[in-house]
Coordinates of C-alpha atoms and ligand atoms in Angstrom, one line a residue:
Chain A
X1 CA 99.0 165.9 76.9
X2 CA 98.2 167.0 73.3
X3 CA 100.6 166.5 70.5
X4 CA 101.8 169.4 68.5
X5 CA 103.4 169.6 65.1
X6 CA 106.9 171.0 65.5
X7 CA 110.3 171.3 63.8
X8 CA 113.1 169.4 65.5
X9 CA 115.0 172.5 66.4
X10 CA 111.9 174.2 67.8
X11 CA 111.1 171.2 69.8
X12 CA 114.6 171.1 71.3
X13 CA 114.3 174.8 72.1
X14 CA 110.9 174.5 73.7
X15 CA 111.9 171.4 75.7
X16 CA 114.9 173.3 77.0
X17 CA 112.6 176.1 78.2
X18 CA 110.3 173.6 79.9
X19 CA 113.3 172.0 81.6
X20 CA 114.1 175.3 83.2
X21 CA 116.7 176.6 80.8
X22 CA 116.9 180.4 81.3
X23 CA 120.0 181.3 79.4
X24 CA 121.0 180.8 75.8
X25 CA 123.8 182.2 73.7
X26 CA 124.6 181.2 70.2
X27 CA 125.9 182.2 66.8
X28 CA 123.9 181.7 63.6
X29 CA 124.6 178.6 61.4
X30 CA 122.5 176.4 59.2
X31 CA 120.8 174.1 59.9
X32 CA 120.1 175.0 63.5
X33 CA 119.0 178.7 63.2
X34 CA 115.5 177.8 64.4
X35 CA 116.9 177.1 67.9
X36 CA 118.3 180.6 68.5
X37 CA 115.4 182.3 66.6
X38 CA 112.8 180.4 68.7
X39 CA 114.6 181.2 71.9
X40 CA 115.0 184.9 71.1
X41 CA 111.2 185.1 71.2
X42 CA 110.5 182.5 73.9
X43 CA 113.1 183.1 76.6
X44 CA 112.1 186.7 77.4
X45 CA 108.5 185.4 78.0
X46 CA 109.7 183.4 80.9
X47 CA 112.2 185.9 82.3
X48 CA 115.2 184.2 80.6
X49 CA 118.1 185.7 78.7
X50 CA 118.9 185.3 75.0
X51 CA 122.2 186.6 73.7
X52 CA 123.4 186.4 70.1
X53 CA 127.2 185.9 70.7
X54 CA 129.7 187.4 68.3
X55 CA 131.1 183.9 67.6
X56 CA 130.7 180.3 68.8
X57 CA 133.8 180.9 71.0
X58 CA 132.1 183.8 72.7
X59 CA 128.8 181.9 72.9
X60 CA 130.2 178.9 74.7
X61 CA 132.0 181.1 77.1
X62 CA 128.8 183.1 77.8
X63 CA 127.2 179.8 78.6
X64 CA 130.2 178.7 80.7
X65 CA 129.7 182.0 82.7
X66 CA 125.9 181.7 83.0
X67 CA 126.2 178.0 84.0
X68 CA 128.4 179.2 86.9
X69 CA 125.5 181.1 88.4
X70 CA 123.5 177.9 88.6
X71 CA 121.3 179.0 85.8
X72 CA 120.4 176.2 83.4
X73 CA 122.1 177.2 80.2
X74 CA 122.2 176.1 76.6
X75 CA 124.0 176.8 73.3
X76 CA 123.6 175.2 69.9
X77 CA 125.5 175.1 66.7
X78 CA 126.4 172.9 63.8
X79 CA 129.6 171.0 63.0
X80 CA 132.2 173.7 62.0
X81 CA 130.7 175.9 64.7
X82 CA 130.8 173.1 67.3
X83 CA 134.6 172.8 66.6
X84 CA 134.9 176.3 68.1
X85 CA 133.2 175.1 71.3
X86 CA 136.1 172.8 72.1
X87 CA 138.0 174.9 74.5
X88 CA 135.0 176.2 76.3
X89 CA 133.4 172.8 76.7
X90 CA 136.7 171.5 78.0
X91 CA 136.7 174.3 80.6
X92 CA 133.1 173.4 81.6
X93 CA 134.2 169.8 82.1
X94 CA 137.3 170.8 84.1
X95 CA 135.6 173.3 86.3
X96 CA 132.5 171.0 86.6
X97 CA 130.0 173.5 85.2
X98 CA 126.7 171.9 84.1
X99 CA 125.7 173.1 80.6
X100 CA 123.9 171.5 77.7
X101 CA 124.8 172.0 74.0
X102 CA 123.4 170.8 70.8
X103 CA 125.1 169.9 67.5
X104 CA 122.6 169.8 64.6
X105 CA 125.3 168.2 62.5
X106 CA 125.9 169.0 58.8
X107 CA 128.4 167.9 56.2
X108 CA 132.1 168.0 56.9
X109 CA 135.0 168.3 57.3
X110 CA 135.7 172.0 57.1
X111 CA 132.7 174.2 56.3
X112 CA 131.4 171.0 54.6
X113 CA 127.8 171.3 53.5
X114 CA 124.6 172.7 55.1
X115 CA 122.8 169.4 54.5
X116 CA 122.5 166.7 57.2
X117 CA 125.4 164.5 58.1
X118 CA 126.9 162.3 60.8
X119 CA 130.6 163.2 60.2
X120 CA 131.1 164.5 63.8
X121 CA 130.8 161.1 65.5
X122 CA 134.3 160.9 66.8
X123 CA 134.4 164.5 67.9
X124 CA 131.1 164.1 69.7
X125 CA 131.7 160.7 71.3
X126 CA 135.4 160.7 72.0
X127 CA 137.0 164.1 72.2
X128 CA 135.0 167.2 72.1
X129 CA 137.9 169.2 73.5
X130 CA 141.4 168.8 74.9
X131 CA 142.1 167.0 78.1
X132 CA 140.4 163.6 77.8
X133 CA 137.1 164.6 79.6
X134 CA 134.0 162.6 78.9
X135 CA 130.4 163.6 78.4
X136 CA 127.0 162.0 78.1
X137 CA 126.1 162.2 74.4
X138 CA 122.5 161.6 73.4
X139 CA 121.6 160.9 69.8
X140 CA 117.9 161.4 68.9
X141 CA 116.4 159.7 65.9
X142 CA 113.0 161.4 66.1
X143 CA 111.7 164.9 67.0
X144 CA 110.1 163.4 70.1
X145 CA 113.3 161.9 71.2
X146 CA 115.1 165.2 70.6
X147 CA 112.7 167.0 72.9
X148 CA 112.8 164.3 75.6
X149 CA 116.6 164.0 75.5
X150 CA 117.1 167.8 75.8
X151 CA 114.7 167.9 78.8
X152 CA 116.6 165.1 80.5
X153 CA 120.0 166.5 79.6
X154 CA 119.6 169.3 82.0
X155 CA 119.0 166.9 84.9
X156 CA 122.0 164.8 83.9
X157 CA 124.2 167.9 83.6
X158 CA 123.2 169.2 87.1
X159 CA 123.6 165.7 88.6
X160 CA 127.1 165.3 87.3
X161 CA 128.1 168.9 87.1
X162 CA 129.3 168.1 83.6
X163 CA 128.4 169.2 80.1
X164 CA 125.9 167.1 78.1
X165 CA 125.8 167.0 74.3
X166 CA 122.7 166.4 72.1
X167 CA 124.1 165.0 68.9
X168 CA 121.4 165.6 66.3
X169 CA 121.6 166.1 62.6
X170 CA 120.2 168.3 59.9
X171 CA 117.2 165.9 59.3
X172 CA 116.2 165.8 63.0
X173 CA 116.7 169.5 63.3
X174 CA 114.5 170.5 60.3
X175 CA 111.9 167.8 60.0
X176 CA 108.4 168.5 61.3
X177 CA 106.8 165.8 63.4
X178 CA 104.1 165.5 66.0
X179 CA 105.6 165.7 69.4
X180 CA 104.3 165.5 73.0
X181 CA 106.2 168.2 74.8
X182 CA 107.5 167.5 78.3
X183 CA 105.8 169.4 81.2
X184 CA 106.7 173.0 81.9
X185 CA 108.7 173.4 85.2
X186 CA 107.2 176.0 87.4
X187 CA 109.0 179.2 88.2
X188 CA 109.3 177.9 91.8
X189 CA 111.0 174.7 90.5
X190 CA 113.3 176.8 88.3
X191 CA 114.3 179.0 91.2
X192 CA 114.8 176.1 93.6
X193 CA 117.0 174.4 91.1
X194 CA 119.2 177.5 90.8
X195 CA 119.2 177.9 94.6
X196 CA 120.4 174.3 95.0
X197 CA 123.7 175.2 93.3
X198 CA 124.2 178.3 95.5
X199 CA 127.0 176.8 97.5
X200 CA 129.4 176.5 94.5
X201 CA 127.8 179.1 92.2
X202 CA 130.1 182.0 91.4
X203 CA 127.7 184.8 92.5
X204 CA 129.4 186.3 95.6
X205 CA 129.9 184.8 99.0
X206 CA 131.3 185.7 102.4
X207 CA 135.1 186.1 102.4
X208 CA 137.2 183.1 103.3
X209 CA 138.2 179.8 101.9
X210 CA 135.4 178.0 103.6
X211 CA 132.8 180.2 101.9
X212 CA 134.1 181.5 98.7
X213 CA 133.4 180.0 95.3
X214 CA 136.5 179.1 93.3
X215 CA 135.8 178.1 89.7
X216 CA 139.0 176.5 88.7
X217 CA 139.3 175.0 85.2
X218 CA 142.9 174.0 86.0
X219 CA 145.4 173.9 88.8
X220 CA 149.0 174.7 89.3
X221 CA 149.1 171.8 91.8
X222 CA 149.6 168.6 89.9
X223 CA 148.3 166.4 92.8
X224 CA 145.1 168.4 92.9
X225 CA 144.5 168.1 89.1
X226 CA 145.2 164.4 89.2
X227 CA 142.7 164.0 92.1
X228 CA 140.1 166.0 90.2
X229 CA 140.6 163.9 87.1
X230 CA 140.3 160.7 89.2
X231 CA 137.0 162.0 90.7
X232 CA 135.7 162.8 87.2
X233 CA 136.6 159.4 86.0
X234 CA 134.6 157.8 88.9
X235 CA 131.7 160.0 87.9
X236 CA 131.9 158.7 84.3
X237 CA 131.7 155.2 85.6
X238 CA 128.2 155.9 87.0
X239 CA 126.8 156.3 83.5
X240 CA 124.8 153.5 81.9
X241 CA 124.8 153.2 78.2
X242 CA 121.4 153.2 76.5
X243 CA 120.3 151.5 73.3
X244 CA 117.3 150.2 71.4
X245 CA 117.4 146.6 70.3
X246 CA 114.7 146.0 67.6
X247 CA 114.0 142.4 66.4
X248 CA 117.5 141.3 67.2
X249 CA 116.9 137.9 68.9
X250 CA 116.6 135.8 65.8
X251 CA 118.1 138.2 63.3
X252 CA 120.2 136.9 60.4
X253 CA 121.3 140.5 59.6
X254 CA 121.7 143.1 62.3
X255 CA 121.7 146.7 61.1
X256 CA 123.3 149.2 63.4
X257 CA 123.4 153.0 63.4
X258 CA 122.4 156.0 65.4
X259 CA 120.2 159.0 64.9
X260 CA 118.7 159.5 61.5
X261 CA 120.5 156.6 60.0
X262 CA 119.0 154.3 62.6
X263 CA 115.6 155.5 61.8
X264 CA 116.0 154.8 58.1
X265 CA 117.5 151.4 59.0
X266 CA 114.5 150.6 61.2
X267 CA 112.2 151.2 58.2
X268 CA 114.3 148.7 56.3
X269 CA 114.1 146.2 59.1
X270 CA 110.3 146.5 59.0
X271 CA 110.2 146.0 55.2
X272 CA 112.5 143.0 55.3
X273 CA 110.4 141.4 58.1
X274 CA 107.3 141.9 55.9
X275 CA 109.1 139.9 53.3
X276 CA 109.8 137.2 55.9
X277 CA 113.5 138.1 56.2
X278 CA 115.0 138.1 59.6
X279 CA 116.5 141.5 60.1
X280 CA 117.1 143.4 63.3
X281 CA 118.5 146.7 64.5
X282 CA 120.8 147.9 67.3
X283 CA 120.5 151.7 67.8
X284 CA 122.9 153.4 70.3
X285 CA 120.8 156.0 72.1
X286 CA 123.9 157.3 74.0
X287 CA 126.9 157.3 71.7
X288 CA 128.9 158.0 74.8
X289 CA 129.0 155.8 76.8
X290 CA 128.7 153.5 73.9
X291 CA 126.4 150.5 74.4
X292 CA 129.0 147.7 73.7
X293 CA 126.8 145.3 75.7
X294 CA 124.0 145.7 73.1
X295 CA 126.0 143.5 70.7
X296 CA 126.0 140.6 73.3
X297 CA 122.3 140.1 72.5
X298 CA 122.9 139.0 68.9
X299 CA 122.6 135.3 68.3
X300 CA 125.9 134.9 66.5
X301 CA 125.0 131.2 65.6
X302 CA 122.4 132.5 63.1
X303 CA 123.7 136.0 62.3
X304 CA 125.2 136.2 58.9
X305 CA 126.6 139.7 59.3
X306 CA 126.3 143.2 60.7
X307 CA 125.5 146.2 58.6
X308 CA 126.9 149.5 59.9
X309 CA 124.7 152.3 58.5
X310 CA 126.2 155.8 58.8
X311 CA 125.9 159.1 57.0
X312 CA 129.7 159.4 57.3
X313 CA 132.6 158.5 55.0
X314 CA 134.8 156.9 56.3
X315 CA 132.6 154.9 58.7
X316 CA 133.3 156.3 62.2
X317 CA 131.0 154.5 64.6
X318 CA 132.2 151.3 63.1
X319 CA 135.2 151.3 65.5
X320 CA 132.8 151.0 68.5
X321 CA 130.7 148.4 66.7
X322 CA 133.8 146.3 66.1
X323 CA 134.7 146.5 69.8
X324 CA 131.2 145.3 70.6
X325 CA 131.0 142.5 68.0
X326 CA 134.5 141.2 68.8
X327 CA 134.9 139.4 65.5
X328 CA 131.9 137.1 66.1
X329 CA 130.4 138.3 62.8
X330 CA 131.6 140.2 59.7
X331 CA 130.7 143.9 59.5
X332 CA 129.7 145.5 56.3
X333 CA 129.0 149.2 55.8
X334 CA 126.3 151.3 54.0
X335 CA 127.6 154.8 53.9
X336 CA 126.9 158.2 52.4
X337 CA 128.4 161.6 53.1
X338 CA 128.7 165.2 51.9
X339 CA 125.2 166.1 53.0
X340 CA 123.5 163.3 51.2
X341 CA 120.8 161.6 53.2
X342 CA 120.9 157.8 53.5
X343 CA 118.7 156.1 50.9
X344 CA 116.4 153.3 52.1
X345 CA 117.1 151.4 48.9
X346 CA 120.8 151.4 49.5
X347 CA 120.3 150.0 52.9
X348 CA 117.9 147.4 51.6
X349 CA 120.4 146.2 49.0
X350 CA 123.3 146.1 51.4
X351 CA 121.2 144.1 53.9
X352 CA 120.0 141.8 51.1
X353 CA 123.5 141.0 50.1
X354 CA 124.3 139.9 53.6
X355 CA 121.2 137.7 53.8
X356 CA 122.1 136.0 50.6
X357 CA 125.3 134.6 52.2
Chain B
X1 CA 146.2 204.8 118.7
X2 CA 144.1 205.5 115.6
X3 CA 144.4 202.9 112.9
X4 CA 144.7 204.8 109.6
X5 CA 145.8 201.9 107.2
X6 CA 145.1 198.2 107.1
X7 CA 145.6 195.5 104.6
X8 CA 142.3 194.9 102.7
X9 CA 140.4 191.9 104.0
X10 CA 139.6 190.9 100.5
X11 CA 143.1 189.4 100.3
X12 CA 144.0 186.1 101.9
X13 CA 145.7 187.2 105.2
X14 CA 148.3 184.4 105.3
X15 CA 149.6 184.9 101.8
X16 CA 152.8 186.6 100.8
X17 CA 152.9 188.0 97.3
X18 CA 154.6 185.8 94.7
X19 CA 154.5 188.5 92.0
X20 CA 158.0 189.5 90.9
X21 CA 159.8 192.4 92.6
X22 CA 158.5 195.7 91.1
X23 CA 155.4 194.1 89.6
X24 CA 152.3 196.2 89.9
X25 CA 149.7 193.4 89.9
X26 CA 149.9 193.4 93.7
X27 CA 149.1 197.1 93.9
X28 CA 146.2 196.8 91.5
X29 CA 144.5 193.9 93.3
X30 CA 144.9 195.7 96.6
X31 CA 143.2 198.8 95.1
X32 CA 140.3 196.7 93.8
X33 CA 139.9 195.1 97.2
X34 CA 139.8 198.5 99.0
X35 CA 137.2 199.7 96.5
X36 CA 135.1 196.6 97.1
X37 CA 135.2 197.3 100.8
X38 CA 134.4 200.9 100.5
X39 CA 131.5 200.2 98.2
X40 CA 130.3 197.4 100.5
X41 CA 130.1 194.8 97.7
X42 CA 132.6 192.3 99.0
X43 CA 130.1 189.5 99.4
X44 CA 128.5 189.9 96.0
X45 CA 131.5 190.5 93.8
X46 CA 133.0 188.0 91.3
X47 CA 136.3 188.4 89.6
X48 CA 136.8 186.8 86.1
X49 CA 140.5 186.2 85.7
X50 CA 142.1 186.3 82.3
X51 CA 144.9 184.0 81.6
X52 CA 148.4 185.3 82.2
X53 CA 149.9 186.8 85.3
X54 CA 146.4 188.2 85.9
X55 CA 145.4 184.6 86.5
X56 CA 147.5 184.5 89.7
X57 CA 144.9 186.8 91.3
X58 CA 142.9 183.8 92.6
X59 CA 145.9 182.8 94.8
X60 CA 145.7 186.0 96.8
X61 CA 142.1 187.1 96.8
X62 CA 139.5 185.7 99.2
X63 CA 136.3 186.3 97.3
X64 CA 134.5 184.5 94.5
X65 CA 136.7 184.0 91.5
X66 CA 136.4 182.2 88.2
X67 CA 138.9 181.7 85.3
X68 CA 138.0 182.3 81.7
X69 CA 139.8 180.7 78.8
X70 CA 142.6 182.9 77.5
X71 CA 140.9 186.0 76.0
X72 CA 137.4 185.1 76.8
X73 CA 136.9 187.0 80.1
X74 CA 134.4 189.5 78.6
X75 CA 132.2 186.6 77.2
X76 CA 132.3 184.7 80.5
X77 CA 131.4 188.0 82.4
X78 CA 128.6 188.6 80.0
X79 CA 127.1 185.2 80.9
X80 CA 127.7 185.6 84.6
X81 CA 126.2 189.1 84.8
X82 CA 123.2 188.6 82.5
X83 CA 122.3 185.4 84.3
X84 CA 122.7 186.9 87.7
X85 CA 122.4 190.7 87.5
X86 CA 122.7 191.2 91.3
X87 CA 126.3 190.0 91.2
X88 CA 129.1 192.6 90.7
X89 CA 131.3 191.3 88.0
X90 CA 134.7 192.5 87.0
X91 CA 137.3 191.1 84.6
X92 CA 141.0 191.2 85.3
X93 CA 142.9 190.9 82.0
X94 CA 146.4 191.5 80.5
X95 CA 147.2 193.0 77.1
X96 CA 147.7 189.7 75.4
X97 CA 144.4 188.4 76.9
X98 CA 142.3 191.5 76.2
X99 CA 143.8 193.0 73.1
X100 CA 145.1 190.0 71.1
X101 CA 143.4 186.7 71.5
X102 CA 140.4 188.2 73.2
X103 CA 140.0 191.4 71.1
X104 CA 136.7 190.2 69.6
X105 CA 135.2 189.4 73.0
X106 CA 136.4 192.8 74.4
X107 CA 135.1 194.9 71.5
X108 CA 131.7 193.1 71.3
X109 CA 131.1 193.3 75.1
X110 CA 132.0 197.0 75.0
X111 CA 129.8 197.5 72.0
X112 CA 126.8 195.8 73.7
X113 CA 127.4 198.1 76.7
X114 CA 127.5 195.1 79.0
X115 CA 127.1 196.2 82.6
X116 CA 130.3 195.0 84.1
X117 CA 133.8 196.4 84.9
X118 CA 137.0 195.7 83.0
X119 CA 140.3 196.1 84.7
X120 CA 142.9 196.0 82.0
X121 CA 146.6 195.6 83.1
X122 CA 148.7 196.7 80.2
X123 CA 152.4 195.8 80.8
X124 CA 153.3 195.9 77.1
X125 CA 154.4 192.2 77.0
X126 CA 153.3 188.6 77.6
X127 CA 154.4 188.3 81.2
X128 CA 153.4 184.8 82.1
X129 CA 154.7 183.0 79.1
X130 CA 158.1 184.7 79.2
X131 CA 158.1 188.0 77.4
X132 CA 156.8 187.5 73.9
X133 CA 155.5 190.3 71.7
X134 CA 152.2 191.7 72.8
X135 CA 149.8 194.0 70.9
X136 CA 150.9 196.8 73.2
X137 CA 154.7 196.2 72.9
X138 CA 156.4 199.5 72.0
X139 CA 158.1 200.1 68.7
X140 CA 161.7 199.0 69.1
X141 CA 161.1 197.2 72.3
X142 CA 162.6 193.7 72.4
X143 CA 160.5 190.7 73.0
X144 CA 161.3 186.9 73.2
X145 CA 159.6 186.6 69.8
X146 CA 160.9 189.9 68.4
X147 CA 164.6 189.7 69.2
X148 CA 165.4 192.8 67.1
X149 CA 162.5 194.7 68.7
X150 CA 159.1 195.6 67.4
X151 CA 159.3 196.6 63.8
X152 CA 156.2 198.3 62.5
X153 CA 156.8 196.9 59.0
X154 CA 156.5 193.4 60.4
X155 CA 154.5 193.8 63.6
X156 CA 152.5 196.9 63.1
X157 CA 152.1 199.5 65.9
X158 CA 151.1 199.2 69.6
X159 CA 147.3 199.1 70.1
X160 CA 145.6 201.7 72.2
X161 CA 142.6 200.0 73.7
X162 CA 141.0 203.1 75.4
X163 CA 141.2 205.0 72.1
X164 CA 139.8 202.0 70.1
X165 CA 136.9 201.3 72.4
X166 CA 136.4 205.1 72.4
X167 CA 135.2 204.7 68.8
X168 CA 132.1 202.8 70.1
X169 CA 129.0 204.5 71.2
X170 CA 128.0 202.2 74.1
X171 CA 130.9 202.3 76.6
X172 CA 130.2 204.6 79.5
X173 CA 133.6 205.1 81.0
X174 CA 137.1 204.5 79.7
X175 CA 140.2 205.8 81.6
X176 CA 143.9 205.0 81.4
X177 CA 145.8 205.2 84.6
X178 CA 149.1 204.0 86.0
X179 CA 150.6 202.9 89.3
X180 CA 154.1 204.4 88.9
X181 CA 153.8 207.2 91.5
X182 CA 151.7 207.6 94.7
X183 CA 149.6 210.3 93.0
X184 CA 148.9 207.9 90.1
X185 CA 148.0 205.1 92.5
X186 CA 145.4 207.4 94.1
X187 CA 144.0 208.3 90.7
X188 CA 143.9 204.7 89.7
X189 CA 141.9 203.9 92.8
X190 CA 139.4 206.7 92.0
X191 CA 139.0 205.4 88.5
X192 CA 138.4 201.8 89.7
X193 CA 135.9 203.1 92.2
X194 CA 134.1 205.0 89.5
X195 CA 134.0 201.9 87.2
X196 CA 132.5 199.8 89.9
X197 CA 130.1 202.5 90.9
X198 CA 128.9 202.7 87.3
X199 CA 128.1 199.0 87.4
X200 CA 126.3 199.2 90.7
X201 CA 124.2 202.0 89.2
X202 CA 123.5 199.9 86.1
X203 CA 125.2 202.4 83.8
X204 CA 127.0 199.9 81.6
X205 CA 130.5 199.1 80.3
X206 CA 133.4 200.7 82.1
X207 CA 137.1 199.9 81.6
X208 CA 140.1 201.1 83.5
X209 CA 143.4 200.5 81.7
X210 CA 146.4 200.5 84.0
X211 CA 149.8 200.9 82.4
X212 CA 152.2 198.8 84.5
X213 CA 155.7 197.5 84.4
X214 CA 156.9 193.9 84.0
X215 CA 160.6 194.2 85.2
X216 CA 161.2 190.5 84.7
X217 CA 160.3 190.4 81.0
X218 CA 161.4 193.9 80.2
X219 CA 164.9 192.8 81.5
X220 CA 165.2 195.6 83.9
X221 CA 165.4 196.1 87.7
X222 CA 162.3 197.5 89.3
X223 CA 163.6 201.1 89.4
X224 CA 164.8 201.0 85.8
X225 CA 161.4 199.7 84.8
X226 CA 159.7 202.6 86.6
X227 CA 161.9 205.0 84.5
X228 CA 161.1 203.1 81.3
X229 CA 157.4 203.2 82.1
X230 CA 157.4 207.0 82.7
X231 CA 159.7 207.9 79.8
X232 CA 158.4 205.5 77.1
X233 CA 155.2 203.7 78.0
X234 CA 153.3 206.8 79.2
X235 CA 154.4 208.6 76.0
X236 CA 152.9 205.9 73.9
X237 CA 149.9 205.4 76.2
X238 CA 148.9 208.9 77.5
X239 CA 147.0 208.8 80.8
X240 CA 143.6 210.3 80.9
X241 CA 139.9 209.9 80.6
X242 CA 138.9 208.7 77.1
X243 CA 135.2 208.5 77.7
X244 CA 132.9 209.6 80.5
X245 CA 129.2 209.5 79.9
X246 CA 128.6 208.7 83.6
X247 CA 126.5 211.8 84.2
X248 CA 124.5 211.4 81.0
X249 CA 123.3 207.8 81.4
Ligands
TPP1 C1 144.3 179.3 74.3 C2 145.6 179.7 75.0 N1 146.7 180.1 74.2 C3 147.8 180.4 74.8 C4 148.0 180.3 76.2 C5 149.3 180.6 76.8 N2 149.3 181.9 77.5 C6 149.2 181.9 78.8 S1 149.4 183.5 79.4 C7 149.7 184.1 77.9 C8 150.0 185.5 77.7 C9 149.4 186.4 78.7 O1 149.8 187.7 78.4 P1 149.0 188.9 79.0 O2 147.6 188.8 78.7 O3 149.7 190.2 78.5 O4 149.2 188.8 80.6 P2 150.5 189.0 81.5 O5 151.0 187.7 81.8 O6 151.4 189.9 80.8 O7 149.9 189.7 82.7 C10 149.6 183.1 76.9 C11 149.9 183.3 75.5 C12 146.8 179.8 76.9 N3 146.8 179.7 78.2 N4 145.7 179.6 76.3
SF4_2 S1 156.2 188.2 84.9 FE1 155.8 190.4 84.8 S2 153.6 190.6 85.0 FE2 154.2 188.6 85.7 S3 154.5 188.7 87.9 FE3 156.5 189.0 87.0 S4 156.6 191.2 86.7 FE4 154.5 190.8 87.1
MG3 MG1 150.9 191.5 79.5

């Protein structure tokens, strides 16, 4: 398959179409406007629906509605807009409606900044809405990964009947890179996928409790709601965390970060290795479930310290890193925020300091 | 013997209504069911419940139903209908749901001329949560959060949704009805039927507003509530057709 040069947002949008996504609703916000703009052209070409919602609240609810028909459905936004998704995503989780959404994260809190940031880690990984539901959250660090994860996200969402989040950032969303796009699902495959959800889809059935579709995002019956939460909890347990371990085995300093920070950290590891310095990287690929096991592969007898690299102040992922490291090594941070992009030099210096110990 | 009346099969046959005495929700969902049967759309209809006493509908109906977050029924219906145009979609919403928290979704769906049907049950109060001030509460009418009654200086005036949506170009059909007398029940059924028919014919956005009573939260007995509805509510909310472009589109 030929590689094409594409912006991250466009690659995400095209990958979604190729995965069989046929409904998108979204509200404009920088830096993810290329996703809705691309899909407003592309979806009609494949018989799909594009709607510009009047708000993020309306958009997520349109996607909640479209998802209920069995149609693969997507929305995307950025940070402050994603906050407005909370209730709708929680309804999707409660009613077990598969949807995919993307956060091309920008500076925060509040309206923050339009530039890239990783301030939304806790919201994305821990509590994207009320009610304690969990989601698979993928964090791409290249345009290729953004496309691949989006493509896969639809399968995961359908398998679990649960929302899936792609946690990207303004760099991944706007950078142009060569990408090998995943294969286009045929119209037959797309139709078969929708049909496979016919039994629960809210599209009309014969009368009667044994036939009808009831989409219930809640219940007046406390026993019923507890049971449903227990079932969801069992489903969450089927997930396997994913991570990349790079040059970790003999590392004296282990850098850790996700998404764009990890990519910058990886470049630092390569540079340090060229200088003969033993550096490694642990990059969570799923930030939920978090790959705590990854930190078991560190040789703590030679590791002088961990460097948590995040485009967030205060450090947010660090709480998970601490839970993985279990006080077997000290953890330093290299942070930036406000829409500033992590500088390689800052990471080099921070890693260097640990190596001098 | 000829059977001239039967309970609509769209309602669960073993259920007894749990709506309060004198509540009109039961009448409205019965009318919707009868219309669905007459139009032969029972097995392809989906109701989108708002949150409020409207949300109790699912406990009585026997066809496909979904629940929207409070106020978002018109957005959920947009997604459902656009993604599966063969389905007949209607929303069932109260005044708090449709005209307060969901005003934006209602206006925008109407403005886009979405091809679904809105059944708006206006009882002038927040029923489910215990009688708080609604956007449709009458001036002077007491509410749990307006103990001295609605004061225009503080709360503004009741909102008239048929008139407001009537400012938009796209809606096809807007009518305000009531269920306070047998004649009005018949008129309401006709309006509901027309609103569904418009959707079947692909004509676009139709809304039937139904002025109803909430004896429980109005603090009245069912008959007193009927009087109040006729003497006060219908003065503030005149019945009639506010838009009918059915023949033009
Ligand atoms: C986001 C959100 N806010 C508040 C509520 C609480 N709530 C439930 S029903 C309701 C009022 C409903 O009033 P109305 O729409 O007039 O319906 P009625 O009960 O009168 O039929 C409110 C505020 C909720 N469920 N969700
Ligand atoms: S509280 Fe009011 S609207 Fe709700 S069921 Fe009772 S009478 Fe009907
Ligand atoms: Mg009400």
